[in-house]
Each structure stands twice: as C-alpha cells, then as structure tokens.
Tab-separated table of C-alpha atoms in Angstrom:
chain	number	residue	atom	x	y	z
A	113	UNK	CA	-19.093	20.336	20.598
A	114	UNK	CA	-16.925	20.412	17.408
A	115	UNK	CA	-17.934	18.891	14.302
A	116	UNK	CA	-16.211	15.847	13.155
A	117	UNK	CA	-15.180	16.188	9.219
A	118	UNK	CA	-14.234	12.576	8.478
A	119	UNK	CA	-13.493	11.467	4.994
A	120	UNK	CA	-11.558	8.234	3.087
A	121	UNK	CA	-8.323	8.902	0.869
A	122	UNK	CA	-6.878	5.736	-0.805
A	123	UNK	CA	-3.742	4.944	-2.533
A	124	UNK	CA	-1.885	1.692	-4.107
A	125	UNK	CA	1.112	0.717	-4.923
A	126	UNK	CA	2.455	-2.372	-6.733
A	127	UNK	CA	4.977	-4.914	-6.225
A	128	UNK	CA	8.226	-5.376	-8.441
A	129	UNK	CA	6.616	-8.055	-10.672
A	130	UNK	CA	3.692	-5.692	-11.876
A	131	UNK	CA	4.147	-5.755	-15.606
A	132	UNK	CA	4.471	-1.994	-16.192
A	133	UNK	CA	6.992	-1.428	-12.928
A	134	UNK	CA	8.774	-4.353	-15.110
A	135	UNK	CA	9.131	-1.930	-17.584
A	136	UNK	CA	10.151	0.754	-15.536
A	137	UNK	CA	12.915	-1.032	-14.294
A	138	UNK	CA	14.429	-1.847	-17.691
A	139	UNK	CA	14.342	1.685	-18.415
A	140	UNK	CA	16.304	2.191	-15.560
A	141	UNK	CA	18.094	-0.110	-15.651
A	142	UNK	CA	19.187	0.903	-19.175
A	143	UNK	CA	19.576	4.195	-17.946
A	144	UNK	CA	22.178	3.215	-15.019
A	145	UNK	CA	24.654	1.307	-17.410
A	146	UNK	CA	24.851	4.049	-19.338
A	147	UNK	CA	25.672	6.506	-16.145
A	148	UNK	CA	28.288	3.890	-15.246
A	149	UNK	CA	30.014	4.307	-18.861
A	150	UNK	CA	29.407	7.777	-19.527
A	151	UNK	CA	28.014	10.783	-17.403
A	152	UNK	CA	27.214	12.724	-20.167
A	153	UNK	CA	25.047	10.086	-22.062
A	154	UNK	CA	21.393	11.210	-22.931
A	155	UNK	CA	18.791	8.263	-22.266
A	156	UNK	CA	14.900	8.468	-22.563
A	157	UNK	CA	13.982	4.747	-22.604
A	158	UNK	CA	10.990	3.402	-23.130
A	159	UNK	CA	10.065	-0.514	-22.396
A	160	UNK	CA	7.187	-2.682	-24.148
A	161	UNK	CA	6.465	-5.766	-22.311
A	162	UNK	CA	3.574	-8.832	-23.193
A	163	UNK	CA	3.547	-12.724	-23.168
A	164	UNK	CA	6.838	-13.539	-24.072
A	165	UNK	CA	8.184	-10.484	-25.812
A	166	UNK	CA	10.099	-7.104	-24.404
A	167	UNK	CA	10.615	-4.546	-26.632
A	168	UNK	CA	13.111	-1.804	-25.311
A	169	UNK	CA	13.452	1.594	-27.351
A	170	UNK	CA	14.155	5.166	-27.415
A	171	UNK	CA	16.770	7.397	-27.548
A	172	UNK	CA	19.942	7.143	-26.298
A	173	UNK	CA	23.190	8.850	-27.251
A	174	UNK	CA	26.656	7.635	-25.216
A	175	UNK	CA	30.109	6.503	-25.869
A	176	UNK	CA	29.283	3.818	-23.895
A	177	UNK	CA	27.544	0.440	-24.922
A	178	UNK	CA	24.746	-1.609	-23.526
A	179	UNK	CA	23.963	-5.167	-23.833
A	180	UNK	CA	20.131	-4.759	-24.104
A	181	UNK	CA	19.178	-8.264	-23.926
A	182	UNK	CA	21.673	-9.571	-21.635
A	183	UNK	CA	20.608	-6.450	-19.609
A	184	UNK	CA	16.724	-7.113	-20.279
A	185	UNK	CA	17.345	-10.786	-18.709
A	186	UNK	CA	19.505	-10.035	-15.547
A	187	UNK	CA	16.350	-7.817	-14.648
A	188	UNK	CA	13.493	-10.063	-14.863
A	189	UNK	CA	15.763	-12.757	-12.929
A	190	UNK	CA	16.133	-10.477	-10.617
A	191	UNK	CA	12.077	-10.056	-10.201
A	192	UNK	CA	11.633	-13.619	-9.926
A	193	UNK	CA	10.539	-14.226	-13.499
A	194	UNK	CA	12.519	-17.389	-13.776
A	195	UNK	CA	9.949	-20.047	-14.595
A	196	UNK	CA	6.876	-20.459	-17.813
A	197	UNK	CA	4.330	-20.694	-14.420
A	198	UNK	CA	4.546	-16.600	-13.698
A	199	UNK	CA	3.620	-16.206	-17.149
A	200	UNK	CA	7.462	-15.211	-18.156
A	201	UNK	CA	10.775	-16.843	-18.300
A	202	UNK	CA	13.813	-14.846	-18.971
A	203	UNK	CA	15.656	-17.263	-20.303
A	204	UNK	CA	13.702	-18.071	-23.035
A	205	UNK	CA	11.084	-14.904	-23.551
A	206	UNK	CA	12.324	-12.666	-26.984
A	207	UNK	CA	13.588	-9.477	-26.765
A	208	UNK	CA	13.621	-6.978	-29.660
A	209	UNK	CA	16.103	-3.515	-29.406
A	210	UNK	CA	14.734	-0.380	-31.061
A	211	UNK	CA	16.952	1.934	-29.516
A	212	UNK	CA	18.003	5.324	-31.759
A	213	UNK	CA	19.909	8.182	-30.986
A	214	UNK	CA	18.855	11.540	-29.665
A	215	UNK	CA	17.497	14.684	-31.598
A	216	UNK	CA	19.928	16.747	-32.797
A	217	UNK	CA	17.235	19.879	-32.840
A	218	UNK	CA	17.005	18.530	-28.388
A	219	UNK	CA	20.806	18.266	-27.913
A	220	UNK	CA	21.206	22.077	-29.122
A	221	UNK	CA	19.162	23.606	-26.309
A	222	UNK	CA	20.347	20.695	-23.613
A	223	UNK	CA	24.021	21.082	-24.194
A	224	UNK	CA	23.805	24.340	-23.130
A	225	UNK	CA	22.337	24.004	-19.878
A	226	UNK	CA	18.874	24.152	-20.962
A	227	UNK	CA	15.695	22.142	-19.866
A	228	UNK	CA	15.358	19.214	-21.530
A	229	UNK	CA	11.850	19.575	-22.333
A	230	UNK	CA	8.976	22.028	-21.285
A	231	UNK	CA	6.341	21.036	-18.640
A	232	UNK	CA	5.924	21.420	-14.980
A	233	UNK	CA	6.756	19.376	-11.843
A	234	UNK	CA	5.061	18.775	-8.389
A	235	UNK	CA	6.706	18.261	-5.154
A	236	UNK	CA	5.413	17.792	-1.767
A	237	UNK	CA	5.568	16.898	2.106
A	238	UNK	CA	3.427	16.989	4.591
A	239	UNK	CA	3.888	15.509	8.222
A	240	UNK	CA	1.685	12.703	8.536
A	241	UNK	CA	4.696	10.528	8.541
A	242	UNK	CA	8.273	10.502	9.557
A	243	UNK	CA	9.265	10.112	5.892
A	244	UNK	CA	7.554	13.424	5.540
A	245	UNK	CA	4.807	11.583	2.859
A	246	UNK	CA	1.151	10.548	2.994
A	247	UNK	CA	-0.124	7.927	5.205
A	248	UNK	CA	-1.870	5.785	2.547
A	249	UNK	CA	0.840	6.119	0.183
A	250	UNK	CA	3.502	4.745	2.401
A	251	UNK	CA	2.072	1.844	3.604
A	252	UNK	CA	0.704	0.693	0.374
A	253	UNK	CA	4.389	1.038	-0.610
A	254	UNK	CA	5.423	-0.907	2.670
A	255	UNK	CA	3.222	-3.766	2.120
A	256	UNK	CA	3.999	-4.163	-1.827
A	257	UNK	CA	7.682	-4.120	-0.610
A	258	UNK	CA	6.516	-6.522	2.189
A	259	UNK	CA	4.801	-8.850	-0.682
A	260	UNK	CA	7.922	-9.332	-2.355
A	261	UNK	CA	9.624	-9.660	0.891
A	262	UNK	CA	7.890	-12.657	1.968
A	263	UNK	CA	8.297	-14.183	-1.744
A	264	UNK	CA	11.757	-13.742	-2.331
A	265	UNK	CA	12.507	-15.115	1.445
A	266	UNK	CA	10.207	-18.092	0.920
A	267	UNK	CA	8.322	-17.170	3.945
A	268	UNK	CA	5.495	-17.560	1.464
A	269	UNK	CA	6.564	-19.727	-1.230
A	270	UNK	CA	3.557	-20.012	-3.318
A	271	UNK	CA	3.483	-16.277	-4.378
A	272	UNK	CA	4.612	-14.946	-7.679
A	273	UNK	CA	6.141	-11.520	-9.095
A	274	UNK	CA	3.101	-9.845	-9.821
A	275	UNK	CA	1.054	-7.870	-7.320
A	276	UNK	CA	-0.508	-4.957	-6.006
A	277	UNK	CA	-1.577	-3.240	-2.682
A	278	UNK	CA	-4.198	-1.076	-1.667
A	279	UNK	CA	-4.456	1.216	1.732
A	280	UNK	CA	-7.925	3.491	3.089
A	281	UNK	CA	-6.943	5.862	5.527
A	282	UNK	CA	-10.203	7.226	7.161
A	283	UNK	CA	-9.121	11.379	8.354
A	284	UNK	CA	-10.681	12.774	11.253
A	285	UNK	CA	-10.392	16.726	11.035
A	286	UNK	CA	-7.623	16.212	8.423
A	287	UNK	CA	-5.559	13.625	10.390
A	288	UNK	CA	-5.150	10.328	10.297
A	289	UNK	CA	-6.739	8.191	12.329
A	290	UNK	CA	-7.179	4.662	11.051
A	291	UNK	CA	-7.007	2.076	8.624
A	292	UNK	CA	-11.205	1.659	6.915
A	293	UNK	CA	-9.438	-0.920	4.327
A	294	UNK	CA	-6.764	-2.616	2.799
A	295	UNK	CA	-6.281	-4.595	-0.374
A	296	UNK	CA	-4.070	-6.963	-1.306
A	297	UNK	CA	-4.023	-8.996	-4.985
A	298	UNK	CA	-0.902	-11.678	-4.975
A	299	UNK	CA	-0.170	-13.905	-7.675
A	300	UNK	CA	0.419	-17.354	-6.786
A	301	UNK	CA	1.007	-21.129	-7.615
A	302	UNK	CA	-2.415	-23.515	-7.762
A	303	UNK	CA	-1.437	-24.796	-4.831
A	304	UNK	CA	-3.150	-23.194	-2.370
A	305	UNK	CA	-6.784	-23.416	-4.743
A	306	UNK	CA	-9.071	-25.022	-2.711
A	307	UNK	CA	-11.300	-28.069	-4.058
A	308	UNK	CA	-13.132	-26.000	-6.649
A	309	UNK	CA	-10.183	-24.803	-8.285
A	310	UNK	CA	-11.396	-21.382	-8.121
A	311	UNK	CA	-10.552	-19.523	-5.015
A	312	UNK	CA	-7.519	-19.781	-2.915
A	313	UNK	CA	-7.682	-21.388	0.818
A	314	UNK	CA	-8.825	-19.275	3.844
A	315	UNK	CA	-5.910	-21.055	5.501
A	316	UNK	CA	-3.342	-19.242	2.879
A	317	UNK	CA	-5.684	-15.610	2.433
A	318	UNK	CA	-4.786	-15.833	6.947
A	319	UNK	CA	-1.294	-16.466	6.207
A	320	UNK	CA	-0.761	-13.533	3.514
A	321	UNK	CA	-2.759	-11.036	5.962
A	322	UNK	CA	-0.565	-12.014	9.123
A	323	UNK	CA	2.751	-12.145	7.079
A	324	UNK	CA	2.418	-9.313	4.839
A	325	UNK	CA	-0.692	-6.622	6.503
A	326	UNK	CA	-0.709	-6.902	10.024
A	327	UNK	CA	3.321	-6.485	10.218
A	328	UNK	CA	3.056	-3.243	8.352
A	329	UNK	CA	0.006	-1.282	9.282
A	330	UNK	CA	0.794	-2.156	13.412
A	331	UNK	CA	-1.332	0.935	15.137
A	332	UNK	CA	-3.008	1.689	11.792
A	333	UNK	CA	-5.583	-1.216	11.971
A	334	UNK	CA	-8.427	-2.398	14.637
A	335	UNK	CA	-11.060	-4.950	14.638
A	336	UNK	CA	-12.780	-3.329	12.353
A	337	UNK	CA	-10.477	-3.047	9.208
A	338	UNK	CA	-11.787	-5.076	6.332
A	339	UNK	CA	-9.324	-6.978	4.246
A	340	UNK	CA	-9.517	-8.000	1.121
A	341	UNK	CA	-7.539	-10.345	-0.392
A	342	UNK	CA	-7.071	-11.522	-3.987
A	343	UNK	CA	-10.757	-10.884	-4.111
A	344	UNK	CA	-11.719	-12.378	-7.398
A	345	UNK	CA	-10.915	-15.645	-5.804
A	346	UNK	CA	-7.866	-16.252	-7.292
A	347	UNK	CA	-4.914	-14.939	-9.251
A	348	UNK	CA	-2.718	-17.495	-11.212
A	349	UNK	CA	-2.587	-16.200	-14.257
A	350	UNK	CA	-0.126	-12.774	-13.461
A	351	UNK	CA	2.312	-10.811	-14.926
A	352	UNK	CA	3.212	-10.229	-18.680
A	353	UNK	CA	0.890	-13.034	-19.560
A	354	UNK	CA	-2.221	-11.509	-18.319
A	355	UNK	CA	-1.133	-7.650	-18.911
A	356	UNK	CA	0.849	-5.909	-20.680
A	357	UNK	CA	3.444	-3.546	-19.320
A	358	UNK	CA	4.477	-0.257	-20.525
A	359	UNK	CA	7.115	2.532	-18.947
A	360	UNK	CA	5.569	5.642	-17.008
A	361	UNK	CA	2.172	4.041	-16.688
A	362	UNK	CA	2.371	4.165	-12.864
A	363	UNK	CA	2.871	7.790	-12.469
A	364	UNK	CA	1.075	8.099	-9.109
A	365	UNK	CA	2.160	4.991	-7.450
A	366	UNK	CA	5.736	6.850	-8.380
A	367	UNK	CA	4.614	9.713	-6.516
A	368	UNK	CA	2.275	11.003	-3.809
A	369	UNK	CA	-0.986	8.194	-4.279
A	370	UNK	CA	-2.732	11.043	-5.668
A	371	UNK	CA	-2.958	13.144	-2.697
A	372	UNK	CA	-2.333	16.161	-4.797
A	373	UNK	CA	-1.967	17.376	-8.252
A	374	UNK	CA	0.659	15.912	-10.197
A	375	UNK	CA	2.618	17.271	-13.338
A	376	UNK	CA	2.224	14.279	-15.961
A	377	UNK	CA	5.436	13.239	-16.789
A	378	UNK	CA	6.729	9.698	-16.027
A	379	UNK	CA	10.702	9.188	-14.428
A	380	UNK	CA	11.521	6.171	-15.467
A	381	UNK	CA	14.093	5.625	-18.531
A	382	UNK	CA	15.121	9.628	-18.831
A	383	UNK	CA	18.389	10.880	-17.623
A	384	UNK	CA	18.658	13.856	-15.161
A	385	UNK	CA	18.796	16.723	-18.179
A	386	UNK	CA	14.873	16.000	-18.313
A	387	UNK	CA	13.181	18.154	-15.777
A	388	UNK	CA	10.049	16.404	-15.580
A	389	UNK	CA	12.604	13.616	-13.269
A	390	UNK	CA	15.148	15.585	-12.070
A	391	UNK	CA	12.611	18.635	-10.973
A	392	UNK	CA	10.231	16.701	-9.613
A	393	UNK	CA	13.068	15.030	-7.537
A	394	UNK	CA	14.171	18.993	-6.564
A	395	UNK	CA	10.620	19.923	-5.809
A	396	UNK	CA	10.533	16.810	-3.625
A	397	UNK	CA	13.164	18.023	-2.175
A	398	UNK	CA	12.814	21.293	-1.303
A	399	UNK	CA	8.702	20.550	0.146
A	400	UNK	CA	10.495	18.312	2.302
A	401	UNK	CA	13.166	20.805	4.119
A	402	UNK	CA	10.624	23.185	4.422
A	403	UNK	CA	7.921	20.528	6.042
A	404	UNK	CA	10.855	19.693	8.032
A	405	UNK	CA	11.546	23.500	9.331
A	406	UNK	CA	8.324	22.939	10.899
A	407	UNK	CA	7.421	26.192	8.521
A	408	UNK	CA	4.483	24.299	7.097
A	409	UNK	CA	2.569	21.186	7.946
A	410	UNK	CA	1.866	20.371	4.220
A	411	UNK	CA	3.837	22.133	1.499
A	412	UNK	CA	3.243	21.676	-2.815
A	413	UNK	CA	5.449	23.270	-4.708
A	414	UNK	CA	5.440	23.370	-8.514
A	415	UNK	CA	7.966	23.937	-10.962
A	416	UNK	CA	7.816	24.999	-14.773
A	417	UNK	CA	10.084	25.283	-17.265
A	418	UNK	CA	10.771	25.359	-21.246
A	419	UNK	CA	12.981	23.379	-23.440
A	420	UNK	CA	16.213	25.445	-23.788
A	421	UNK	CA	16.693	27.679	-20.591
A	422	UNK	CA	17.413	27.028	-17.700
A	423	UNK	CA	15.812	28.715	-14.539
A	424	UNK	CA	11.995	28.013	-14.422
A	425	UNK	CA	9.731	30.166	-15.808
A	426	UNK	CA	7.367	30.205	-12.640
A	427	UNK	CA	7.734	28.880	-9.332
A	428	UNK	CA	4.087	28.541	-7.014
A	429	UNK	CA	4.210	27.259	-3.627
A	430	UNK	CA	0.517	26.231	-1.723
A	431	UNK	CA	0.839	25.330	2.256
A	432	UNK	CA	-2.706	24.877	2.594
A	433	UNK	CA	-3.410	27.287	5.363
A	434	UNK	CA	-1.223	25.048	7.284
A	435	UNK	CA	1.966	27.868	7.382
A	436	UNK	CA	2.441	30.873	9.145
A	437	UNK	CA	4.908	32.185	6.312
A	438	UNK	CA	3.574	34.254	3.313
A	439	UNK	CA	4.121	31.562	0.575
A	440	UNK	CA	5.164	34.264	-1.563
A	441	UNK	CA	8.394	34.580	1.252
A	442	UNK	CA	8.811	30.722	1.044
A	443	UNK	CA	9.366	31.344	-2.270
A	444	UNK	CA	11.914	33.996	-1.807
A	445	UNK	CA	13.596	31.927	0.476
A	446	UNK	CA	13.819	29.075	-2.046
A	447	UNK	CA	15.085	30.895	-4.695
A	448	UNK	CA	18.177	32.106	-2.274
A	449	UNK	CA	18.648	28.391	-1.311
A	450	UNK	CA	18.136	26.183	-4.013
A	451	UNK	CA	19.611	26.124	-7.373
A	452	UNK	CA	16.699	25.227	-9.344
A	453	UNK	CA	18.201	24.985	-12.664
A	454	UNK	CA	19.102	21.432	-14.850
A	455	UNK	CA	22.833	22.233	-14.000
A	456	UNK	CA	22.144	23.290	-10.461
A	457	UNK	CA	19.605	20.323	-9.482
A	458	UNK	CA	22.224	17.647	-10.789
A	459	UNK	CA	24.933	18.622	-8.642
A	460	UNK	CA	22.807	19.326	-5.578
A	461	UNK	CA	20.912	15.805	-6.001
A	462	UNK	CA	24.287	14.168	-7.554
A	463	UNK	CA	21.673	13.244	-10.092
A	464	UNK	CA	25.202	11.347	-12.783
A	465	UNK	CA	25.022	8.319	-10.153
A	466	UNK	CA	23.675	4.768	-11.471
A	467	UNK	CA	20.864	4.955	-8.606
A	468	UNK	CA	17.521	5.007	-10.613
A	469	UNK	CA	16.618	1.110	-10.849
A	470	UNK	CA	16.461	1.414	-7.105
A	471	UNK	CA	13.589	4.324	-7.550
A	472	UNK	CA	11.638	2.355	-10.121
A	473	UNK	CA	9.580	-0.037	-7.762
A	474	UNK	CA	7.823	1.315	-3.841
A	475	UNK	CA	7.828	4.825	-4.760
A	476	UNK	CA	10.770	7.227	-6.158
A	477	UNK	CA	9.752	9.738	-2.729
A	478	UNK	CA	9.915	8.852	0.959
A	479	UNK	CA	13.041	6.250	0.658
A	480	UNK	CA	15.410	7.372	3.097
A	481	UNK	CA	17.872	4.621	3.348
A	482	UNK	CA	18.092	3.914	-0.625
A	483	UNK	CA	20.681	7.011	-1.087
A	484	UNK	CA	18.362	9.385	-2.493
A	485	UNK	CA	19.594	12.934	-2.004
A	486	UNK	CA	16.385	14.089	-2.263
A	487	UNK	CA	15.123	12.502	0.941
A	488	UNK	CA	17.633	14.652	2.664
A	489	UNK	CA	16.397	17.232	5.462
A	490	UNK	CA	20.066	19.016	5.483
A	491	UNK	CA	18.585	22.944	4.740
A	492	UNK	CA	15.742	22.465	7.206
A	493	UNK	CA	17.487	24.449	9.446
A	494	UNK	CA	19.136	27.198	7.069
A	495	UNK	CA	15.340	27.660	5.984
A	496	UNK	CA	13.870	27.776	9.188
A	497	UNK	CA	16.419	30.293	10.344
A	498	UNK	CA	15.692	32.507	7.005
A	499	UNK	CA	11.927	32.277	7.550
C-alpha cells in the first residue's frame, strides 16, 4: 500500500478595514486619479495611518492634480470608517500631505524605457483551483471578502471594518483534501458581549460561522473542522485605533499566502514603470497560460531586472517535476510570446488604466471578474501548441 504524505499549509487574508490594506488603498487610490489625469504621471505612494491621523507621501510627478484629503476621506467612507466607534471617522480624523516629486537621477533611466528599479518578481499558478491559485489562499480571500460582505449588507450589522481570515488546508500526496482549520477575527459593536463584558455571544460567534465560513468553504469543511472565532474573546477595539497601518506591509496576503518564494517588493502606490508591480503582474500572467496549457500542474516563474534597461537580466522557470516540458523550452517559448519588457508588459496588461484600488484588498492574483488582464488565459493555447 502507498504511503500517505499528509501535511498543513495555511494562509490569511484580511478584510478592507485592516489598517495597513487602508493604506494600500490610498496609495491606490492616489495612484488611479493620477492615471485618470495623466498616463504618463510617475506615482510611488506611500500611506501612514494611526488613531486619528493619515499621513500620505511620496513621489509623484503629473500634470495632473490630486485632492489628497478629499481623496483620503472618500476612501475610508468607502471602508465603513464613518463613525468614532471603529476607532476612525473620516470626517473628522487629520490628514497631513507629504507628497514630493520624483528623482530626476530615476526619470533619466525610466523615460527611456528602462526598469524602474532593480529587483526580481515571482509569478505563479498551479491547478488546485479554477482561478489557477492556491487553495488556502483563495478562500481566505473569499471569506475576508465575505466578512465585508455581510457588513456592508447589514446581514450582520454589528461588525466593523477591521478583520482578518485564516484557512488550513490539510494535503494528502500534494492535493488538497480538506479544511483542518479556519480563523476568523471580526471587529464588532459591544453589543453582542455577553454578561461579562469580555467575550462575544455563542449565539453571534454561530451566526458569523454560518453567514460568513460555511457559505465559502462548501466541500472544503466536515465535522471535524475547528473554527475559531475572534478567539481572544472579543474584538472592539479595531482598526487605526488599535494598529497602525502602513503601505506594502501585506505583501503575501497580496500574493500567493506564501506558498512559494516571493520577490519583496510591495504593489500598492507605484505606477506600472516599477517592475516589482507591473512584473510581478506579467509573471502572474504568463504562470497562468502556461498552467492553463495543461503544460505544467504548478509553474514559478521569476523575473529580474535593473534600473535603466529594459529586458530582464535573467528569466528562471521551476514546474516542480509536475511538467513534461524542459523548463529551459518553457522559457524559450516565453521569450517568443511575451514581451517582458516595462514598455511591452504595459501594453499587453493595459497597465495606464485607473484599476489598482480594485487590486489593493482580497488579493491582486486570482480575480477574474475585476478586469485584470493578467487573469487572462488567452495564449494558453498558442503555448500549448508551441510546446
């Protein structure tokens, strides 16, 4: 009889109201009206958020013009941060601009068609899912989405902005089999404390695991999944007023859950001339056609570049002994097919479009009806025919 490898891979994810995804949607937010204004404009954004205070800076250069606070405000309305109770009000919370222009010694080497910086950038797909991602990943992503969901529809009126979501996936000879765990931490009003004041009701921890868990994970769970919800007891005290927020501090929640290696640099707040977004997006991209040629059943690629030119200086592909193709001929096949430079990856992606707030919360990969070129599957078939 075959041996049974089992093992336990875990990822989160984190609602809208998280104080750093806060920040990342500033950034983006930032970085869309300046798209909308000007398609050349140069943003790398960077957002600062605590009790009462957002501070946005950076560099930007554009012909345009952007009403940071006004801008600041519209986006935590649009969170839910609308009352002193979540810890933030964004009518009354201060918000301070430090916002310069971009390096002159950067532009020289961008302008040209350059990278934008040096550095190197992961994609990857793999077939666990029909969004070509990992299991854990996506349904942490599902039921963070699914948290906000229930808020914003007041199917569960009591819950605030902040949150966060956590999945176990429990692999039997590297596929998935079943959910071990799931976590879920929501912020909410004191009224569902019970009489101590110190733990929320069992009636309301039922109600978040049947409105927000149970719809999501489906198949995934059995009688034995453990759940844990807002396991300190309770979680009143959320958002800005509890933690501070920062751009780019949720670089794996952005990307795969850690199920492989990833490059280090954050998305949010940069426009498409920096390769550590736009490549990543390309490598994304690419892992997933060639998943989707059925040419591999997991595929990383990786990406590197320097600041100043423009085609990357190395290009390594890994299939994990799950491909039939030399993955030095995948990577033949992707130079042929995909322009891989900052010029090339912006038209192919159509990278100049005010899309990126939608990428800063649930994940910037596996998002197929958001618009994201990148989620596209449209040279599966060129590659598998090439292969």
């Amino acid at each position: 009889m075959k041996k049974v490898h089992t093992r336990f891979f875990s990822s989160e994810s984190v609602t809208e109201g998280h104080p750093d995804k806060v920040c990342d949607q500033i950034s983006d937010a930032v970085l869309d009206d300046v798209l909308r204004q000007d398609s050349r404009g140069r943003v790398a954004c960077e957002t600062y958020i605590t009790m009462g205070l957002t501070i946005v800076g950076g560099e930007i250069t554009t012909k345009g013009y952007v009403d940071v606070h006004n801008l600041v405000r519209n986006v935590l309305k649009d969170i839910g941060y609308t009352h002193p109770k979540y810890g933030l009000d964004y009518e009354t919370c201060a918000v301070l601009n430090t916002i310069h222009s971009q390096s002159p010694d950067i532009a020289q080497g961008v302008d040209t068609g350059g990278a934008g910086d040096q550095g190197m950038m992961i994609g990857y797909a793999c077939d666990e899912t029909a969004e070509l991602m990992p299991l854990a990943i996506h349904l942490a992503h599902r039921m963070a989405e699914r948290l906000t969901e229930v808020r914003k529809k007041g199917i569960l009126d009591y819950l605030g902005p902040d949150g966060k979501t956590q999945v176990t996936v429990i692999y039997e000879n590297g596929m998935p089999k079943r959910v071990d765990n799931l976590v879920i931490a929501a912020q909410h009003t004191e009224e569902i404390l019970d009489k101590t004041g110190k733990f929320i009701t069992e009636k309301a921890r039922k109600e978040i695991i049947d409105n927000v868990a149970k719809p999501i994970l489906k198949k995934w769970i059995d009688k034995d999944t453990k759940y844990y919800v807002n396991q300190t007891g309770k979680f009143v005290i959320g958002g800005p007023q509890s933690d501070t927020g920062m751009t780019g501090r949720k670089i794996i929640v952005d990307t795969y859950g850690g199920a492989v290696s990833h490059g280090g640099g954050a998305f949010s707040g940069k426009d498409p001339t920096k390769v550590d977004r736009s490549a990543a997006y390309m490598a994304r991209y690419v892992a997933k056609n060639i998943v989707a040629a059925k040419l591999a059943k997991k595929c990383l690629i990786q990406l590197a570049y320097v600041i100043g030119k423009a085609e990357p200086v190395s290009i390594m592909i890994d299939t994990f002994d799950t491909s039939d193709v030399p993955e030095e001929k995948l990577i033949e096949i992707v130079r042929r097919n995909f322009d891989l430079t900052p010029k090339g990856i912006i038209n192919t992606l159509d990278l100049l479009r005010p899309i990126y707030r939608k990428t800063a919360a649930y994940g910037h990969f596996g998002r197929e009806n958001q618009g994201f070129i990148w989620e596209m599957t449209d040279k599966a078939k060129i590659l598998a025919k090439e292969a």
